[in-house]
mmCIF file of C-alpha atoms in Angstrom:
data_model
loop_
_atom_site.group_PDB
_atom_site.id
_atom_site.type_symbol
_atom_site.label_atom_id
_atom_site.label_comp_id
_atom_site.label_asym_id
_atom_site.label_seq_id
_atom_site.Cartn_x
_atom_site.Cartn_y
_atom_site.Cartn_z
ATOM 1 C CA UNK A 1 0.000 0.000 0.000
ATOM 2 C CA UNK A 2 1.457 3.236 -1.137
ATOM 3 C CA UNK A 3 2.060 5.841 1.868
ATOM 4 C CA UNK A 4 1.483 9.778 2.056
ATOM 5 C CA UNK A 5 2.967 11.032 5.106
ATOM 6 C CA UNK A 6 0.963 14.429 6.798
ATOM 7 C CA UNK A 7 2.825 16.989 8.214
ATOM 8 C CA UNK A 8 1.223 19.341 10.557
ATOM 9 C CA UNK A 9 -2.457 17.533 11.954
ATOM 10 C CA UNK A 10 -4.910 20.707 12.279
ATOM 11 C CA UNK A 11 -7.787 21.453 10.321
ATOM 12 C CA UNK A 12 -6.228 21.297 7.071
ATOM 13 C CA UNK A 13 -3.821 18.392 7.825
ATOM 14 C CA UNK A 14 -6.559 15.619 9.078
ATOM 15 C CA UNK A 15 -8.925 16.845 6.183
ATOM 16 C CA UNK A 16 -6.061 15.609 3.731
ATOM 17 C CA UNK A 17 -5.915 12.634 5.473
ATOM 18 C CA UNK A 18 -9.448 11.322 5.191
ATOM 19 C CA UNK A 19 -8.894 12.644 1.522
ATOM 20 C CA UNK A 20 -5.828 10.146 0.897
ATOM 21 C CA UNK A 21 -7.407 7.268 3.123
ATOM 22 C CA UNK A 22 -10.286 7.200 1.342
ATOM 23 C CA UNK A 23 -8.652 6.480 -2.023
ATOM 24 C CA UNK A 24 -6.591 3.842 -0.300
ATOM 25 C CA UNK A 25 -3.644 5.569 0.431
ATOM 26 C CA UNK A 26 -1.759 4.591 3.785
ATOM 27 C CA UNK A 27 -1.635 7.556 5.811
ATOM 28 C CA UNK A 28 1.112 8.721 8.885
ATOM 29 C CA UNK A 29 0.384 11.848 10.464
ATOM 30 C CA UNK A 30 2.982 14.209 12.995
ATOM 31 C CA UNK A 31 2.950 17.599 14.387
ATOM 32 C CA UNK A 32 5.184 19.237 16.298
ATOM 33 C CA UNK A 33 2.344 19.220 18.950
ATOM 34 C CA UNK A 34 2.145 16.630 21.124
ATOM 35 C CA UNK A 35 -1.324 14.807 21.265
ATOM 36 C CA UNK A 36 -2.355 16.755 17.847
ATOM 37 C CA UNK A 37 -2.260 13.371 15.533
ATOM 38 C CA UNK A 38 -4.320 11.567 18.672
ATOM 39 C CA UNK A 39 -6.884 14.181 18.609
ATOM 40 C CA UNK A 40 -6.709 14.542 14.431
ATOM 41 C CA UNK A 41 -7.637 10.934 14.196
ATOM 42 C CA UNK A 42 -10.446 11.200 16.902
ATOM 43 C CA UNK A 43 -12.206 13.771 14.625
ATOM 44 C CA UNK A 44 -11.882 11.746 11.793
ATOM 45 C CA UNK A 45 -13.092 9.060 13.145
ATOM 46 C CA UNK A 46 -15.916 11.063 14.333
ATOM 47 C CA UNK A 47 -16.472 12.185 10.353
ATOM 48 C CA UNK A 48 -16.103 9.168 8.384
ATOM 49 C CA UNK A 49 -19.656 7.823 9.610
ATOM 50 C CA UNK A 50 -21.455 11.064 8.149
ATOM 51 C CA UNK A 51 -19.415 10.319 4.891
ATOM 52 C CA UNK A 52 -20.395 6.804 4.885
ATOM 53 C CA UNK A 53 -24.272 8.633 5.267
ATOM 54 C CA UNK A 54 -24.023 10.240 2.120
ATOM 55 C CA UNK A 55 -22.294 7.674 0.224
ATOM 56 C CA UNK A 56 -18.955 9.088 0.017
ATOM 57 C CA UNK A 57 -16.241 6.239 1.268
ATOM 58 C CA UNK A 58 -16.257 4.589 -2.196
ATOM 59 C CA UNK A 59 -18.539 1.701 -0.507
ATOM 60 C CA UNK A 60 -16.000 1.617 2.325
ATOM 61 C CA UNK A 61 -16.621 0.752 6.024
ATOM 62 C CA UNK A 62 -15.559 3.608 8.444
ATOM 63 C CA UNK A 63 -13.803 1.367 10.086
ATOM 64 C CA UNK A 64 -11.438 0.219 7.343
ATOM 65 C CA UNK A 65 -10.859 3.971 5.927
ATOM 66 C CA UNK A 66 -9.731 4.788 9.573
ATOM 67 C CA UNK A 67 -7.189 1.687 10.082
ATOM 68 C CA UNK A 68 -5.161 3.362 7.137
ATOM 69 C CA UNK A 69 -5.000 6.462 9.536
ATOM 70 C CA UNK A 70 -1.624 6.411 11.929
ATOM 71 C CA UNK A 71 0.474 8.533 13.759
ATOM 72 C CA UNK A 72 4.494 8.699 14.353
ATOM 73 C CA UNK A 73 6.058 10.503 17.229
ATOM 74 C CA UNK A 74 9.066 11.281 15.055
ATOM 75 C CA UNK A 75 9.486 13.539 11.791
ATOM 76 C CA UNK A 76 11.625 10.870 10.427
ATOM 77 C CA UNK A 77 9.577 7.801 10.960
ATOM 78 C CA UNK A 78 6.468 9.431 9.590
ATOM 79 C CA UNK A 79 8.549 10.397 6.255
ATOM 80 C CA UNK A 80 10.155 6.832 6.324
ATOM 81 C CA UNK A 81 8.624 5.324 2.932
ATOM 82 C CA UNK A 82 6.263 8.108 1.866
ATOM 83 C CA UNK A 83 5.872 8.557 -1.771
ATOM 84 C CA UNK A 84 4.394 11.791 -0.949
ATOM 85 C CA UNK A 85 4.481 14.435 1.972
ATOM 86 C CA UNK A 86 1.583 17.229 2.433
ATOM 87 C CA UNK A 87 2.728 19.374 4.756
ATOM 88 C CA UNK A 88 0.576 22.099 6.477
ATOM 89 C CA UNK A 89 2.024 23.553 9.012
ATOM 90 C CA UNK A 90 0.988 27.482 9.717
ATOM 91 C CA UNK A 91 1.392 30.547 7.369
ATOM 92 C CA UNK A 92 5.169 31.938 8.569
ATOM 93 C CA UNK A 93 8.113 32.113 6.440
ATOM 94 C CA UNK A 94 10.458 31.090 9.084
ATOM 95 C CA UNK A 95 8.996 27.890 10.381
ATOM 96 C CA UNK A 96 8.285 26.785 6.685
ATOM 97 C CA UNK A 97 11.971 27.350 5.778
ATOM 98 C CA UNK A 98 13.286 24.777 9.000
ATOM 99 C CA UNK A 99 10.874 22.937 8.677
ATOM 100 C CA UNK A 100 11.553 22.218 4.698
ATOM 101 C CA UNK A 101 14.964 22.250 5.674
ATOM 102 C CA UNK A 102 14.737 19.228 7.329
ATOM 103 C CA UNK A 103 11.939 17.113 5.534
ATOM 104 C CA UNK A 104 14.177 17.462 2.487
ATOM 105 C CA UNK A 105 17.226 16.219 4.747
ATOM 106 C CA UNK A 106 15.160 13.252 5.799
ATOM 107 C CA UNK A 107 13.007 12.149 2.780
ATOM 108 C CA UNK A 108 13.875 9.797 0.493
ATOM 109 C CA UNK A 109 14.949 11.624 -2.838
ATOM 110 C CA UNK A 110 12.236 10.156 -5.050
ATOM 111 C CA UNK A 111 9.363 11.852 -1.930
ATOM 112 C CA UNK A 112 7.590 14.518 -3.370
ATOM 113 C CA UNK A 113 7.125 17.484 -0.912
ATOM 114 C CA UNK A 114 4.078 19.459 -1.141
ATOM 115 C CA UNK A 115 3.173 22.396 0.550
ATOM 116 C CA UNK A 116 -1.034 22.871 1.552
ATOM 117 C CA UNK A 117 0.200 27.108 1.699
ATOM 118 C CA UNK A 118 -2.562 29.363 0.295
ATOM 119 C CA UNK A 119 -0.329 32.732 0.972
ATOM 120 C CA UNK A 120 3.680 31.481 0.513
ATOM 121 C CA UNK A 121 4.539 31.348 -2.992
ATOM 122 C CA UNK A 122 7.013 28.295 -2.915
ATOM 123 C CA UNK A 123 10.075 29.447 -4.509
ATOM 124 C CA UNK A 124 10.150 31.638 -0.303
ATOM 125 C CA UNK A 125 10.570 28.133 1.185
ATOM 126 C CA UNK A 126 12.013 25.696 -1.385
ATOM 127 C CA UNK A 127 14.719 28.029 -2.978
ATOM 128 C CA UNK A 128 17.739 27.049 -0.211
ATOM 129 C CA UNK A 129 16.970 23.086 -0.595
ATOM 130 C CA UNK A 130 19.455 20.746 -2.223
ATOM 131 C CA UNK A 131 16.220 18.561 -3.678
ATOM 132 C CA UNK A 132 14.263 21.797 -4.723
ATOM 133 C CA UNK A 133 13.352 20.707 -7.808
ATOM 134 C CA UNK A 134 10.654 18.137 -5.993
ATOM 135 C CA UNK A 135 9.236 20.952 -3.970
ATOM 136 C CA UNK A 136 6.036 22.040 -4.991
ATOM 137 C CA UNK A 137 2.359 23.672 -3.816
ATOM 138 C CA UNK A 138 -0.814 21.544 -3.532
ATOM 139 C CA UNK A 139 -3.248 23.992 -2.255
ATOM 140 C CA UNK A 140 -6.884 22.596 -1.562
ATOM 141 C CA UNK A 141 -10.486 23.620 -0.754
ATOM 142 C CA UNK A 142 -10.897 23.100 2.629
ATOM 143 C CA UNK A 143 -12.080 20.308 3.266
ATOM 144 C CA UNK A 144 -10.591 18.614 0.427
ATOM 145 C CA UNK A 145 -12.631 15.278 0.984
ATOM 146 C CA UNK A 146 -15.825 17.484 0.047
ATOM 147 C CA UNK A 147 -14.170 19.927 -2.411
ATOM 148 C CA UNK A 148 -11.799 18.198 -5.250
ATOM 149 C CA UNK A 149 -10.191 21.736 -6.680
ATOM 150 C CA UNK A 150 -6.631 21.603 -5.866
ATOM 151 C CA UNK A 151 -3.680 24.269 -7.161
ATOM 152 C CA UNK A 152 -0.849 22.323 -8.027
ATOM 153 C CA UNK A 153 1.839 25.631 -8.332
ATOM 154 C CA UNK A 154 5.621 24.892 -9.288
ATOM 155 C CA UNK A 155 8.125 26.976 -8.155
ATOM 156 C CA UNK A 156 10.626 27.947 -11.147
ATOM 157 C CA UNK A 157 13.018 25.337 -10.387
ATOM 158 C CA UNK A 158 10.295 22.673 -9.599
ATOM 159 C CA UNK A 159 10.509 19.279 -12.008
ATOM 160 C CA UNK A 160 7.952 18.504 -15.078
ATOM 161 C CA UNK A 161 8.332 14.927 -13.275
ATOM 162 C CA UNK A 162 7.559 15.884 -9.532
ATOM 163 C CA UNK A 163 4.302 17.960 -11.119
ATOM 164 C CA UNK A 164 3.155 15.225 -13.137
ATOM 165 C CA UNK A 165 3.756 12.855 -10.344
ATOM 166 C CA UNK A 166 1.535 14.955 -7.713
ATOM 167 C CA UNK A 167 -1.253 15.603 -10.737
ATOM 168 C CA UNK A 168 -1.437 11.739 -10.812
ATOM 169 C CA UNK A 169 -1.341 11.080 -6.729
ATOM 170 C CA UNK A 170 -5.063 13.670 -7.316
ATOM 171 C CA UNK A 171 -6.144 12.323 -9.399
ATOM 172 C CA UNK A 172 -6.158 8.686 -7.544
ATOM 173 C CA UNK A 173 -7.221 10.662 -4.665
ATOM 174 C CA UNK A 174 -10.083 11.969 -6.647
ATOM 175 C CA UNK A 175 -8.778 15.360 -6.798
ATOM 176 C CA UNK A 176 -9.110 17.628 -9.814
ATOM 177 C CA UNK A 177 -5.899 19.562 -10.288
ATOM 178 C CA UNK A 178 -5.212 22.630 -11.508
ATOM 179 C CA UNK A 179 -2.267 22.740 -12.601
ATOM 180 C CA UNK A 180 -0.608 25.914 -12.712
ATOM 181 C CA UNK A 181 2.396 26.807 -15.133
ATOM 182 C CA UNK A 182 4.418 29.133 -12.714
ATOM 183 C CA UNK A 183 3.590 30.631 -8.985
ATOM 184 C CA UNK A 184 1.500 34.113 -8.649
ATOM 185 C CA UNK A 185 0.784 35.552 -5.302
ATOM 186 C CA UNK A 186 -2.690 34.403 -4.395
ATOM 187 C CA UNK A 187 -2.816 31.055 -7.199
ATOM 188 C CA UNK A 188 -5.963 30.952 -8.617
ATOM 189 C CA UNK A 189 -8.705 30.437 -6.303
ATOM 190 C CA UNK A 190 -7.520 32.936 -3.877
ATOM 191 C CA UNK A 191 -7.523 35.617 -6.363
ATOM 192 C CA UNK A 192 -10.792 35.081 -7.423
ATOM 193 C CA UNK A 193 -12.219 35.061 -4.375
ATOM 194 C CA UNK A 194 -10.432 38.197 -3.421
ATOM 195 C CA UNK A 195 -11.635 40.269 -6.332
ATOM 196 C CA UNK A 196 -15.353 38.620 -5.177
ATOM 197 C CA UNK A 197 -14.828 40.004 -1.569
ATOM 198 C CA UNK A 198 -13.267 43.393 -2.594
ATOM 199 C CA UNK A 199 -16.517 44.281 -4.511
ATOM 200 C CA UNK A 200 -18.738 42.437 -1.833
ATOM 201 C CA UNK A 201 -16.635 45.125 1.250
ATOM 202 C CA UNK A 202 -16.775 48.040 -1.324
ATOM 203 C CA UNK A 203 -21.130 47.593 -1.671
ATOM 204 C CA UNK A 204 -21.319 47.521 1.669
ATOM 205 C CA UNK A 205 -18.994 49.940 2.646
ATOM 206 C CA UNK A 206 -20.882 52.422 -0.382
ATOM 207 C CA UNK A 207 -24.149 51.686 1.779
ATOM 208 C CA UNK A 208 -25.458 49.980 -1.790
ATOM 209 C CA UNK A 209 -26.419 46.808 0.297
ATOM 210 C CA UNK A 210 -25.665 44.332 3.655
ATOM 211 C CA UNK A 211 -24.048 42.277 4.238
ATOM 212 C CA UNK A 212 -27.245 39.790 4.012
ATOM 213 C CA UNK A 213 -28.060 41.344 0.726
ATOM 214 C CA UNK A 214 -24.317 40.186 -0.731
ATOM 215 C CA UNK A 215 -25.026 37.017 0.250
ATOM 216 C CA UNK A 216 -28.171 36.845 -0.968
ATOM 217 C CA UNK A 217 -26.981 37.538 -4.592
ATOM 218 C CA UNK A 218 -24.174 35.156 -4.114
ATOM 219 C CA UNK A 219 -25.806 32.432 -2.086
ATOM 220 C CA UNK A 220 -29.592 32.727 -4.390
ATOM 221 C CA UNK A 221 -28.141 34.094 -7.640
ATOM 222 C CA UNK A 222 -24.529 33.234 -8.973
ATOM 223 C CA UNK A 223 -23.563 30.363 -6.933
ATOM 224 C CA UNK A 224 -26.153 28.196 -8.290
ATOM 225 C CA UNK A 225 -24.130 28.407 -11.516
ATOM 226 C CA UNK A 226 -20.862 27.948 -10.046
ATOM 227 C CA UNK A 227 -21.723 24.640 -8.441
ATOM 228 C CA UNK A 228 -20.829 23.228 -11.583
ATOM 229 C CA UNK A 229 -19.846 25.417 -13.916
ATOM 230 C CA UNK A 230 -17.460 27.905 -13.818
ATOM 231 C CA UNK A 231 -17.237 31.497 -15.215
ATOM 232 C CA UNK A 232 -15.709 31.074 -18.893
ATOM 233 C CA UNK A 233 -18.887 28.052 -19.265
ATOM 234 C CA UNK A 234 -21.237 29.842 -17.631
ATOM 235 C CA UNK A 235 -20.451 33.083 -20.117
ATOM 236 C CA UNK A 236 -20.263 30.668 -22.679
ATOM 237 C CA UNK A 237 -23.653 29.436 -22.217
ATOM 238 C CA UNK A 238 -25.431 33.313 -21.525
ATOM 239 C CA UNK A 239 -25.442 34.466 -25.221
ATOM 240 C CA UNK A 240 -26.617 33.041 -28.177
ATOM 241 C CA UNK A 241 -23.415 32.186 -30.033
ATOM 242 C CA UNK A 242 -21.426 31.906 -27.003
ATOM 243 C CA UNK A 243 -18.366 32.874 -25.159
ATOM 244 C CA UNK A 244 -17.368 35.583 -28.350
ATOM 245 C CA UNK A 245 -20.530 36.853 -28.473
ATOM 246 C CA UNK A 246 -21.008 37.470 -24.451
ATOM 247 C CA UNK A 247 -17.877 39.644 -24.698
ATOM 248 C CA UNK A 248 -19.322 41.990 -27.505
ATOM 249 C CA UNK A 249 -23.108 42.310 -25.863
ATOM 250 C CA UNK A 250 -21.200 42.945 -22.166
ATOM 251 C CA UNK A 251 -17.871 44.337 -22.347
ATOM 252 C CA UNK A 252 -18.830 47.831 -22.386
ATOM 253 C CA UNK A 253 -20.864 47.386 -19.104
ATOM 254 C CA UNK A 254 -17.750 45.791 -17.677
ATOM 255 C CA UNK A 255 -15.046 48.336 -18.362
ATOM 256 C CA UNK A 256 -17.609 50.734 -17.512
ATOM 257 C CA UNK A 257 -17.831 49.340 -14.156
ATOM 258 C CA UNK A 258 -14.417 48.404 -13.659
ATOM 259 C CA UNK A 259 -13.209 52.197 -13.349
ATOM 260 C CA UNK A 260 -15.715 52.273 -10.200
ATOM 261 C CA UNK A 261 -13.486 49.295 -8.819
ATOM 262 C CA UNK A 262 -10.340 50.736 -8.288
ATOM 263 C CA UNK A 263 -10.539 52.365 -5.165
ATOM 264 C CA UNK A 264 -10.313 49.726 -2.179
ATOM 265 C CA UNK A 265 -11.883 49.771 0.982
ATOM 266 C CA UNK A 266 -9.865 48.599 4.400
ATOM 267 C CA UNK A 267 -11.666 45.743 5.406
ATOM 268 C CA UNK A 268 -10.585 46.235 8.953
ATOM 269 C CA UNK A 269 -12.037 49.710 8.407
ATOM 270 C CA UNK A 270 -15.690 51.408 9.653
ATOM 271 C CA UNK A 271 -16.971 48.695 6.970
ATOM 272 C CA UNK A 272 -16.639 45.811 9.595
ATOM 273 C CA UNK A 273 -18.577 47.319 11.823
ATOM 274 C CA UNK A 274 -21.431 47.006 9.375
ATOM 275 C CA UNK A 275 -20.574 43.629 8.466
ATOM 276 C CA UNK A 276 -19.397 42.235 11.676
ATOM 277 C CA UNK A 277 -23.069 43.478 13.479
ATOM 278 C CA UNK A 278 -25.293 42.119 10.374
ATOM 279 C CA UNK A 279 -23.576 38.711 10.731
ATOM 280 C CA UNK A 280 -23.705 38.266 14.579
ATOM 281 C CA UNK A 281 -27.371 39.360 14.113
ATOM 282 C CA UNK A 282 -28.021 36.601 11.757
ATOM 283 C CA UNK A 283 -25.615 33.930 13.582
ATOM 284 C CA UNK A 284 -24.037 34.502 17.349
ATOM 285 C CA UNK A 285 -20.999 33.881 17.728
ATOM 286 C CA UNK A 286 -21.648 31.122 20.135
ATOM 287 C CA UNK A 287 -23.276 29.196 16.988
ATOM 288 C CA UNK A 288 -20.247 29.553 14.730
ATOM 289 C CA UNK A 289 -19.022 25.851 15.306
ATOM 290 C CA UNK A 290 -22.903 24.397 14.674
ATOM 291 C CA UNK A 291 -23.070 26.406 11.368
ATOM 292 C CA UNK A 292 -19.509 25.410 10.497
ATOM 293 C CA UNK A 293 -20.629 21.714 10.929
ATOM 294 C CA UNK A 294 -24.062 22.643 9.321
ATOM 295 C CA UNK A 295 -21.934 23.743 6.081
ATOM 296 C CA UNK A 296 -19.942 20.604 6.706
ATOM 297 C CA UNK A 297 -22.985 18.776 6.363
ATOM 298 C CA UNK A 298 -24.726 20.172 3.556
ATOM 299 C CA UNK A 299 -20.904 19.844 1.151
ATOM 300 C CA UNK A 300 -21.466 16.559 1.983
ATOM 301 C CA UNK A 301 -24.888 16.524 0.386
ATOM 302 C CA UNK A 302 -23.599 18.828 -2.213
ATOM 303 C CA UNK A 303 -21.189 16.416 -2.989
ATOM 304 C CA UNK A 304 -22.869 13.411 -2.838
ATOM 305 C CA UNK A 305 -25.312 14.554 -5.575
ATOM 306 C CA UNK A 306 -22.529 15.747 -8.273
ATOM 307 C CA UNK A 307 -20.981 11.976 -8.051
ATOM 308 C CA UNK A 308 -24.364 10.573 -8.544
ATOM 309 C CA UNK A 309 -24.893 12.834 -11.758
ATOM 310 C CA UNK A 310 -21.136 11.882 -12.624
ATOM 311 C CA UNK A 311 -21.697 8.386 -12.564
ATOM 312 C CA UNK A 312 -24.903 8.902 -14.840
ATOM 313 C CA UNK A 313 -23.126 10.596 -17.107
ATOM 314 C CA UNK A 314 -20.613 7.934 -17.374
ATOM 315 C CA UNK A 315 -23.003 5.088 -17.861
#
């Protein structure tokens, strides 16, 4: 059984391992922390019964996803076979320099090292590294069991091999890559999503709308969409003769609106107030774990219908 070795057991690092369990990956988790693997395979534990629910474990038993779930005490032990390390350890430069310092002293030379970062480009971490040219991004979705977009982003010195290696490990782990051609502060995703919030803080802040009201457009309007499509289809598909033809009806509106876009509003300005009270009016902050599982739950529905349509499709 093939082994992926987890570095760093928080949020991001147990959600990878359900991920890689699931497709029948052997999984080793350590943190620096003691007791953090322990309580990382607890949780999933806890999670692989409401997967099993909604028919995402492949036909699996809880039980035998989990027993491909372990823990080492040491880095080295952990690393010790891997054909693959995901590390995800917290945002700051320094740690993620020793600590790359040293899985690339340990790991076998063939172990591709992969970095879960979605603010570090990785040429800030790798560059120093005497096997730099395995180093590479794999930025998910959290959680990626529920959400399969990943950014695969090479640093300039990172191998055509090592980046068709990890776009194959996704793939197995029923991932879908994206893989990226060179590293861009941001990737993909994040950059999207930050040119979505900019405009979402600047209506508010402009007293256009709430905070409610932006995610009413989002959540009832746009979203629905971008469940399964994304912006280039869903252009594509809004004009009669497609994609070419959007661009020529809509253009105009859009350049004409862009020039009201350029001035940016500090999100940690008078604008939070205005956000911060509309969403504690709507959910107390006392309730923000039971709405975080609530979302948990209804991905998991989410998900569990696009498979069904996939495997339709395939039939």
């Amino acid at each position: 059984m093939a082994k992926v070795a987890i570095v760093g057991s928080g949020f991001i690092g147990r959600a990878w391992a359900i991920t890689y369990a699931r497709a029948g990956y052997e999984v080793t988790l350590w943190d620096k922390l003691d007791g953090a693997p322990e309580a990382a395979i607890s949780y999933i534990g806890d999670v692989l019964g409401d997967l099993e629910a909604n028919d995402l474990l492949n036909g699996q038993a809880p039980a035998e996803v989990l027993a491909r779930v372990s823990s080492q005490k040491r880095l080295a032990e952990a690393l010790d076979g891997a054909l693959h390390v995901q590390e995800n350890a917290p945002e700051q430069i320094e740690l993620k320099q020793s600590l790359w310092s040293e899985m690339d002293e340990i790991a076998d030379p063939q172990t591709i090292l992969a970095s879960s970062t979605s603010a570090l480009l990785p040429s800030k971490f790798t560059e120093h590294l005497k096997g730099r040219d395995r180093c590479l991004v794999a930025h998910p979705i959290n959680p990626p069991y529920l959400i399969r977009a990943v950014e695969v982003v090479p640093s300039p010195w990172t191998s055509d091999d090592a980046m068709e290696k990890t776009r194959q490990l996704m793939i197995k782990a029923e991932q879908q890559p994206i893989m990226m051609t060179g590293e861009i502060d941001g990737f993909i995703m994040n950059r999207l999503q930050g040119a979505l919030l900019e405009e979402a803080f600047r209506l508010v802040d402009g007293g256009h709308a709430s905070a409610e009201d932006v995610d009413i457009g989002i959540r009832e309007g746009l979203a629905a969409r971008w469940a399964f499509m994304g912006p280039f289809e869903t252009i594509d598909l809004n004009a009669p003769a497609g994609v070419r033809d959007y661009a020529q009806r809509y253009q105009g509106m859009f350049a004409n609106m862009f020039t009201q876009m350029l001035t940016r509003v500090n999100w940690d300005g008078p604008v939070m107030d205005a956000v911060e009270s509309n969403r504690r009016e709507r959910l107390p902050a006392d309730k923000l774990e039971e709405r975080q599982k609530w979302r948990d739950r209804r991905l998991m529905a989410l998900a569990s219908h696009k498979r069904q349509q996939e495997a339709k499709l395939g039939e």
